[in-house]
Coordinates of C-alpha atoms in Angstrom, one line a residue:
X1057 CA -19.1 -1.2 -23.6
X1058 CA -17.8 -4.6 -22.4
X1059 CA -19.8 -7.6 -23.5
X1060 CA -19.4 -10.9 -21.5
X1061 CA -20.3 -14.4 -22.3
X1062 CA -20.3 -17.7 -20.5
X1063 CA -16.7 -18.5 -21.4
X1064 CA -15.4 -15.8 -19.0
X1065 CA -17.8 -16.1 -16.1
X1066 CA -15.3 -18.3 -14.2
X1067 CA -12.5 -15.8 -14.7
X1068 CA -14.9 -13.0 -13.5
X1069 CA -15.6 -15.1 -10.4
X1070 CA -12.0 -15.4 -9.5
X1071 CA -11.3 -11.7 -10.3
X1072 CA -14.1 -10.8 -7.8
X1073 CA -12.4 -12.8 -5.1
X1074 CA -9.1 -11.3 -6.1
X1075 CA -10.5 -7.9 -5.2
X1076 CA -11.9 -9.1 -1.9
X1077 CA -8.4 -10.4 -1.1
X1078 CA -6.9 -7.1 -2.3
X1079 CA -8.7 -5.1 0.4
X1080 CA -7.3 -7.6 2.9
X1081 CA -3.8 -7.3 1.6
X1082 CA -2.3 -5.8 4.8
X1083 CA -3.3 -8.9 6.7
X1084 CA -2.7 -11.4 3.9
X1085 CA 0.9 -10.1 3.6
X1086 CA 1.3 -10.1 7.4
X1087 CA 0.5 -13.9 7.4
X1088 CA 2.7 -14.4 4.4
X1089 CA 5.6 -12.5 6.0
X1090 CA 5.7 -14.9 8.9
X1091 CA 5.1 -18.1 6.9
X1092 CA 5.8 -18.5 3.2
X1093 CA 7.5 -15.0 2.8
X1094 CA 6.6 -14.6 -0.9
X1095 CA 5.8 -10.9 -0.8
X1096 CA 3.3 -8.6 -2.5
X1097 CA 4.6 -9.0 -6.0
X1098 CA 4.3 -12.8 -6.1
X1099 CA 0.9 -13.0 -4.2
X1100 CA -0.9 -10.2 -6.0
X1101 CA 1.2 -9.2 -8.9
X1102 CA 1.8 -12.6 -10.5
X1103 CA -1.8 -13.5 -9.8
X1104 CA -3.2 -10.6 -11.7
X1105 CA -0.9 -11.2 -14.6
X1106 CA -2.1 -14.8 -14.9
X1107 CA -5.7 -13.7 -14.7
X1108 CA -5.1 -11.1 -17.4
X1109 CA -3.5 -13.7 -19.7
X1110 CA -6.4 -16.1 -19.1
X1111 CA -8.9 -13.4 -19.8
X1112 CA -7.1 -12.5 -23.1
X1113 CA -7.2 -16.2 -24.2
X1114 CA -10.8 -16.6 -23.2
X1115 CA -12.0 -13.5 -25.1
X1116 CA -9.6 -13.5 -28.0
X1117 CA -7.5 -10.5 -29.0
X1118 CA -10.2 -9.2 -31.3
X1119 CA -12.8 -8.9 -28.6
X1120 CA -10.9 -7.0 -25.9
X1121 CA -10.6 -3.3 -25.0
X1122 CA -7.0 -2.3 -25.3
X1123 CA -6.6 1.4 -24.3
X1124 CA -3.7 3.6 -25.1
X1125 CA -2.2 3.5 -21.6
X1126 CA -1.7 -0.3 -21.9
X1127 CA 0.5 0.3 -24.9
X1128 CA 2.4 3.0 -23.0
X1129 CA 2.8 0.6 -20.0
X1130 CA 4.1 -2.3 -22.1
X1131 CA 6.7 0.0 -23.8
X1132 CA 7.8 1.3 -20.4
X1133 CA 8.1 -2.2 -19.0
X1134 CA 10.3 -3.1 -22.0
X1135 CA 12.5 -0.1 -21.4
X1136 CA 13.0 -1.0 -17.8
X1137 CA 13.7 -4.7 -18.8
X1138 CA 16.3 -3.6 -21.4
X1139 CA 18.2 -1.7 -18.6
X1140 CA 17.8 -4.7 -16.3
X1141 CA 19.4 -7.0 -18.9
X1142 CA 22.1 -4.5 -19.8
X1143 CA 23.3 -4.2 -16.3
X1144 CA 22.7 -7.9 -15.4
X1145 CA 20.7 -6.8 -12.4
X1146 CA 17.3 -8.0 -11.0
X1147 CA 15.9 -11.4 -11.9
X1148 CA 16.3 -11.7 -15.7
X1149 CA 19.8 -13.2 -15.5
X1150 CA 19.0 -15.7 -12.8
X1151 CA 15.4 -16.7 -13.4
X1152 CA 14.6 -16.0 -17.1
X1153 CA 12.3 -13.8 -19.0
X1154 CA 9.1 -15.6 -18.0
X1155 CA 9.8 -15.0 -14.3
X1156 CA 10.6 -11.4 -15.1
X1157 CA 7.3 -11.1 -16.9
X1158 CA 5.3 -12.5 -14.0
X1159 CA 7.0 -10.2 -11.4
X1160 CA 7.5 -7.0 -13.4
X1161 CA 5.8 -4.3 -11.4
X1162 CA 4.9 -2.3 -14.5
X1163 CA 3.4 -5.4 -16.1
X1164 CA 1.3 -5.8 -13.0
X1165 CA -0.2 -2.4 -13.5
X1166 CA -0.8 -3.2 -17.2
X1167 CA -2.5 -6.4 -16.2
X1168 CA -4.9 -4.9 -13.6
X1169 CA -5.9 -2.1 -16.0
X1170 CA -6.5 -4.7 -18.7
X1171 CA -8.6 -6.9 -16.4
X1172 CA -10.9 -4.1 -15.1
X1173 CA -11.3 -2.7 -18.7
X1174 CA -12.6 -6.0 -20.0
X1175 CA -14.9 -7.3 -17.3
X1176 CA -18.2 -6.1 -15.9
X1177 CA -18.5 -5.7 -12.1
X1178 CA -21.6 -5.9 -10.0
X1179 CA -23.1 -3.3 -7.7
X1180 CA -23.0 -5.9 -4.9
X1181 CA -19.2 -6.3 -5.3
X1182 CA -18.7 -2.5 -5.1
X1183 CA -21.0 -2.2 -2.1
X1184 CA -19.1 -5.0 -0.3
X1185 CA -15.7 -3.5 -1.1
X1186 CA -16.8 -0.1 0.3
X1187 CA -17.9 -1.8 3.5
X1188 CA -14.5 -3.6 3.7
X1189 CA -12.7 -0.3 3.0
X1190 CA -14.6 1.4 5.9
X1191 CA -13.6 -1.5 8.1
X1192 CA -10.0 -1.1 7.1
X1193 CA -10.1 2.6 8.0
X1194 CA -11.5 1.8 11.4
X1195 CA -9.0 -1.0 12.1
X1196 CA -6.1 1.2 10.8
X1197 CA -7.1 4.0 13.3
X1198 CA -7.2 1.5 16.2
X1199 CA -3.8 0.1 15.3
X1200 CA -2.4 3.6 14.9
X1201 CA -3.7 4.4 18.4
X1202 CA -1.9 1.3 19.8
X1203 CA 1.3 2.4 18.0
X1204 CA 1.0 5.9 19.6
X1205 CA 0.3 4.8 23.2
X1206 CA 2.1 1.4 23.3
X1207 CA 4.7 0.6 20.7
X1208 CA 5.4 2.5 17.4
X1209 CA 6.5 -0.8 15.8
X1210 CA 3.4 -2.9 16.8
X1211 CA 2.3 -4.9 13.7
X1212 CA 5.3 -3.7 11.8
X1213 CA 8.0 -5.7 9.9
X1214 CA 11.3 -6.0 11.7
X1215 CA 13.2 -4.6 8.8
X1216 CA 11.3 -1.3 9.1
X1217 CA 12.3 -1.0 12.8
X1218 CA 15.9 -1.5 11.7
X1219 CA 15.6 1.3 9.1
X1220 CA 14.1 3.7 11.7
X1221 CA 16.9 2.9 14.1
X1222 CA 19.5 3.5 11.5
X1223 CA 18.2 7.1 11.2
X1224 CA 17.8 7.5 15.0
X1225 CA 14.1 7.9 14.5
X1226 CA 13.0 4.7 16.3
X1227 CA 12.9 6.3 19.7
X1228 CA 11.8 9.8 18.5
X1229 CA 8.1 10.2 19.0
X1230 CA 7.9 13.1 16.5
X1231 CA 9.9 11.5 13.7
X1232 CA 9.1 7.7 13.8
X1233 CA 6.9 6.5 11.0
X1234 CA 3.9 4.6 12.3
X1235 CA 2.7 2.4 9.6
X1236 CA -0.6 1.3 11.2
X1237 CA -1.6 -1.9 9.4
X1238 CA 0.1 -1.2 6.2
X1239 CA 3.7 -2.2 6.7
X1240 CA 3.6 -5.7 5.4
X1241 CA 2.2 -5.2 1.9
X1242 CA 4.5 -2.3 1.1
X1243 CA 6.3 0.1 3.4
X1244 CA 4.8 3.0 1.3
X1245 CA 1.2 1.7 1.4
X1246 CA 0.0 4.1 4.1
X1247 CA 0.4 6.8 1.5
X1248 CA 0.0 4.9 -1.8
X1249 CA -2.8 2.5 -0.8
X1250 CA -4.5 3.9 2.3
X1251 CA -5.0 7.4 0.8
X1252 CA -6.4 6.1 -2.5
X1253 CA -8.9 3.9 -0.7
X1254 CA -9.9 6.9 1.4
X1255 CA -10.5 8.8 -1.9
X1256 CA -12.5 5.9 -3.3
X1257 CA -14.7 5.6 -0.2
X1258 CA -15.3 9.4 -0.1
X1259 CA -16.2 9.5 -3.8
X1260 CA -18.6 6.6 -3.4
X1261 CA -20.3 8.2 -0.4
X1262 CA -20.8 11.5 -2.1
X1263 CA -22.1 10.0 -5.3
X1264 CA -24.2 7.1 -4.0
X1265 CA -25.3 8.2 -0.5
X1266 CA -25.3 11.9 -1.0
X1267 CA -23.3 12.5 2.1
X1268 CA -19.8 13.3 3.3
X1269 CA -18.3 10.5 5.4
X1270 CA -17.1 12.8 8.2
X1271 CA -16.3 10.1 10.8
X1272 CA -14.3 8.0 8.3
X1273 CA -12.4 11.1 7.2
X1274 CA -11.6 12.0 10.8
X1275 CA -10.3 8.5 11.5
X1276 CA -8.2 8.5 8.3
X1277 CA -6.8 11.9 9.2
X1278 CA -5.7 10.6 12.6
X1279 CA -3.9 7.7 10.9
X1280 CA -2.0 10.0 8.6
X1281 CA -1.2 12.6 11.3
X1282 CA 0.4 10.1 13.7
X1283 CA 2.3 8.5 10.8
X1284 CA 4.5 11.7 10.9
X1285 CA 5.2 11.8 7.1
X1286 CA 4.4 15.2 5.7
X1287 CA 3.7 14.1 2.1
X1288 CA 1.1 11.7 3.5
X1289 CA -0.4 14.4 5.7
X1290 CA -0.8 16.8 2.8
X1291 CA -1.8 13.9 0.5
X1292 CA -4.8 13.4 2.8
X1293 CA -6.4 16.6 1.6
X1294 CA -6.1 15.3 -2.0
X1295 CA -7.7 12.0 -1.0
X1296 CA -10.5 13.9 0.7
X1297 CA -11.1 16.2 -2.4
X1298 CA -14.1 14.1 -3.7
X1299 CA -16.1 15.7 -0.9
X1300 CA -15.8 19.0 -2.8
X1301 CA -18.3 17.6 -5.3
X1302 CA -21.0 17.0 -2.7
X1303 CA -24.3 17.9 -4.5
X1304 CA -22.4 19.6 -7.3
X1305 CA -21.7 22.8 -5.4
X1306 CA -17.9 23.0 -6.0
X1307 CA -17.3 26.6 -5.2
X1308 CA -19.5 26.6 -2.1
X1309 CA -18.0 23.3 -1.0
X1310 CA -14.5 24.7 -1.4
X1311 CA -15.2 27.5 1.0
X1312 CA -16.8 25.1 3.5
X1313 CA -13.9 22.8 3.1
X1314 CA -11.4 25.5 4.1
X1315 CA -13.4 25.9 7.4
X1316 CA -13.6 22.1 7.7
X1317 CA -9.9 21.7 7.3
X1318 CA -9.3 24.3 10.1
X1319 CA -11.8 22.6 12.3
X1320 CA -10.3 19.1 11.6
X1321 CA -6.7 20.3 12.3
X1322 CA -7.8 22.0 15.6
X1323 CA -9.8 18.9 16.6
X1324 CA -6.8 16.6 15.8
X1325 CA -4.6 18.9 17.9
X1326 CA -6.9 18.3 20.9
X1327 CA -6.8 14.5 20.2
X1328 CA -3.0 14.5 20.0
X1329 CA -2.7 16.5 23.3
X1330 CA -5.2 14.0 25.0
X1331 CA -3.0 11.0 24.0
X1332 CA 0.2 12.6 25.3
X1333 CA 1.6 14.6 22.4
X1334 CA 3.3 17.9 23.0
X1335 CA 1.6 19.7 20.1
X1336 CA 3.8 22.8 20.2
X1337 CA 6.9 20.6 20.1
X1338 CA 5.3 18.6 17.3
X1339 CA 4.8 21.7 15.2
X1340 CA 8.3 23.1 15.8
X1341 CA 10.3 19.9 15.5
X1342 CA 8.3 18.0 12.9
X1343 CA 6.1 20.2 10.8
X1344 CA 8.6 23.1 10.7
X1345 CA 11.9 21.2 10.9
X1346 CA 14.6 21.5 8.3
X1347 CA 14.4 18.0 6.9
X1348 CA 13.1 19.5 3.7
X1349 CA 16.8 20.2 3.0
X1350 CA 17.0 16.7 1.6
X1351 CA 14.8 17.9 -1.3
X1352 CA 17.1 20.9 -1.9
X1353 CA 20.0 18.5 -1.8
X1354 CA 18.2 16.4 -4.4
X1355 CA 18.2 19.3 -6.9
X1356 CA 21.9 19.9 -6.2
X1357 CA 22.9 16.3 -6.8
X1358 CA 20.7 16.0 -9.8
X1359 CA 22.1 19.1 -11.5
X1360 CA 25.6 17.8 -10.9
X1361 CA 25.2 14.3 -12.3
X1362 CA 22.2 14.3 -14.7
X1363 CA 24.2 15.9 -17.6
X1364 CA 26.5 12.9 -17.7
X1365 CA 23.7 10.6 -18.9
X1366 CA 20.8 12.7 -19.9
X1367 CA 19.2 10.6 -22.7
X1368 CA 19.0 7.1 -21.3
X1369 CA 20.1 7.5 -17.7
X1370 CA 22.2 5.1 -15.7
X1371 CA 19.6 2.4 -15.2
X1372 CA 20.3 2.5 -11.5
X1373 CA 18.6 4.3 -8.7
X1374 CA 21.8 4.8 -6.7
X1375 CA 25.2 4.7 -8.4
X1376 CA 28.5 4.8 -6.5
X1377 CA 29.1 8.4 -7.5
X1378 CA 25.7 9.4 -6.1
X1379 CA 26.3 7.6 -2.8
X1380 CA 29.7 9.4 -2.5
X1381 CA 28.2 12.8 -3.3
X1382 CA 25.3 12.3 -0.8
X1383 CA 27.8 11.5 1.9
X1384 CA 25.2 10.3 4.3
X1385 CA 23.2 13.6 4.1
X1386 CA 20.3 11.7 2.5
X1387 CA 19.5 8.2 1.4
X1388 CA 18.8 9.1 -2.2
X1389 CA 17.8 11.8 -4.7
X1390 CA 14.7 12.5 -2.6
X1391 CA 12.4 13.8 -5.4
X1392 CA 10.9 11.0 -7.5
X1393 CA 10.8 12.8 -10.8
X1394 CA 14.4 13.9 -10.6
X1395 CA 15.5 10.4 -9.4
X1396 CA 13.7 8.9 -12.4
X1397 CA 15.3 11.3 -14.8
X1398 CA 18.7 10.4 -13.4
X1399 CA 18.1 6.7 -13.4
X1400 CA 16.3 6.3 -16.8
X1401 CA 17.0 9.6 -18.6
X1402 CA 14.8 11.7 -20.7
X1403 CA 13.6 8.8 -22.8
X1404 CA 12.6 6.6 -19.9
X1405 CA 11.0 9.5 -18.0
X1406 CA 9.0 10.5 -21.0
X1407 CA 7.7 6.9 -21.3
X1408 CA 6.8 6.8 -17.5
X1409 CA 5.1 10.1 -17.6
X1410 CA 3.1 9.1 -20.7
X1411 CA 1.9 6.0 -18.9
X1412 CA 1.0 7.8 -15.7
X1413 CA -0.7 10.8 -17.4
X1414 CA -2.7 8.6 -19.8
X1415 CA -4.0 6.7 -16.7
X1416 CA -4.8 10.0 -15.0
X1417 CA -6.6 11.3 -18.1
X1418 CA -8.7 8.2 -18.3
X1419 CA -9.7 8.5 -14.7
X1420 CA -10.5 12.2 -15.1
X1421 CA -12.7 11.5 -18.2
X1422 CA -14.6 8.9 -16.2
X1423 CA -15.0 11.4 -13.3
X1424 CA -16.4 14.1 -15.7
X1425 CA -18.9 11.6 -17.3
X1426 CA -20.1 9.9 -14.1
X1427 CA -19.6 12.3 -11.2
X1428 CA -17.4 9.8 -9.4
X1429 CA -14.2 11.5 -8.5
X1430 CA -12.7 9.0 -6.0
X1431 CA -10.5 7.2 -8.5
X1432 CA -9.1 10.3 -10.0
X1433 CA -8.0 11.9 -6.7
X1434 CA -6.8 8.5 -5.5
X1435 CA -4.4 8.5 -8.4
X1436 CA -3.4 12.1 -7.9
X1437 CA -2.0 11.1 -4.5
X1438 CA 0.6 9.0 -6.5
X1439 CA 1.6 11.9 -8.7
X1440 CA 1.9 14.2 -5.7
X1441 CA 3.9 11.6 -3.7
X1442 CA 6.8 11.7 -6.3
X1443 CA 7.3 15.4 -5.6
X1444 CA 8.8 14.4 -2.3
X1445 CA 9.6 10.7 -2.4
X1446 CA 10.6 8.0 -4.8
X1447 CA 8.0 5.4 -5.9
X1448 CA 7.4 4.6 -9.6
X1449 CA 4.9 1.7 -9.5
X1450 CA 1.2 2.3 -10.1
X1451 CA 0.2 -1.1 -8.8
X1452 CA -0.6 -1.0 -5.1
X1453 CA -3.8 -2.4 -3.6
X1454 CA -5.2 1.1 -3.2
X1455 CA -4.5 2.2 -6.8
X1456 CA -5.9 -1.1 -8.1
X1457 CA -9.2 -0.4 -6.4
X1458 CA -9.2 3.1 -8.0
X1459 CA -9.0 1.4 -11.4
X1460 CA -11.8 -1.0 -10.5
X1461 CA -14.2 1.7 -9.3
X1462 CA -13.5 3.9 -12.4
X1463 CA -14.3 0.9 -14.6
X1464 CA -17.5 0.1 -12.7
X1465 CA -18.8 3.7 -13.1
X1466 CA -17.7 3.9 -16.7
X1467 CA -19.6 0.7 -17.6
X1468 CA -22.7 2.0 -15.7
X1469 CA -22.6 5.2 -17.7
X1470 CA -22.3 3.1 -20.9
X1471 CA -25.4 1.1 -20.0
X1472 CA -27.3 4.2 -19.3
X1473 CA -26.3 5.7 -22.7
X1474 CA -27.4 2.5 -24.5
X1475 CA -30.8 2.6 -22.8
X1476 CA -31.3 6.2 -23.8

């Protein structure tokens, strides 16, 4: 149970506004991209680290909740930093350790988890954030439609268009990645922020409103389908999984969900056909194409080079020998867990998995206690994503909202227990 006093009310006020700004991250980062150009890490990452430090100073080290995943995260951040210093890469050499601390992506995750664990959040905040999330889903669907019928790079950073053109995907309707509104905060945010907020919204509607948000899920499915990334398309069904807990009838809901999935896919096929897609060609050339070969290649490259540095790794995502071995057949070792093993070895990967699994376990325990499954399945999207792509940072605006909602429901359950 978190106990607050007047000394931290001002911090709590700013943290509330931080979360409002977090939902608006796609647009905040869009404005930043064309003005100050500071980026997600400086705007949102450094801010939450400073808020976390202020909160620690205000409460005192003896009055804070410090869960085991924070320790795991700090050790992991130290491991990454040691490699950074060893190779003289990144920002440590140029900017100093304080700069590294403020902009370290793992420290950002530690900070947001620390903040939500040590503050109480109001029902009004949660309700407002859910309304904002719904608005985000609607706007995302509108922007995705514009990208389908008008320009796939509408509201998209120039650098991403260059990447697509490099792989000859920029002019290919079936392969181009449409980022909707999520390109400016992080190029991976349609999977690692949008899907988590869909999970949070679905979990909230099921628990608080006793309903499944069908319209929101249909709009979200449209966004992920026209994105063309298969890990995101499959990840949608993980994000929608909180709907299975509607009225506590998990088995019955699972059977209904299978029928619902079929209906949703068929309906989306009609929508795609109506807006000009050749659905048969889409199935043959996108859903069933052979681009999965890059994952097979990942295992081949990993098995060749991992034994050279199995304990601590190389400290680098792409070494020269890996680039030569790939020979243009893929951009990287295209399986996140294998790539992390190659880069940071058994030791580093053990630390990363410990951090991630402890977070997942915490979210699962909250879900079991409270019946709110949105945060847990939102985080599961991250773990699923690294089966097919490479992204190690558990601080995105969607994952941050997962942590907030889990903390809110855990504190509500604690209050109920005290009253009883």
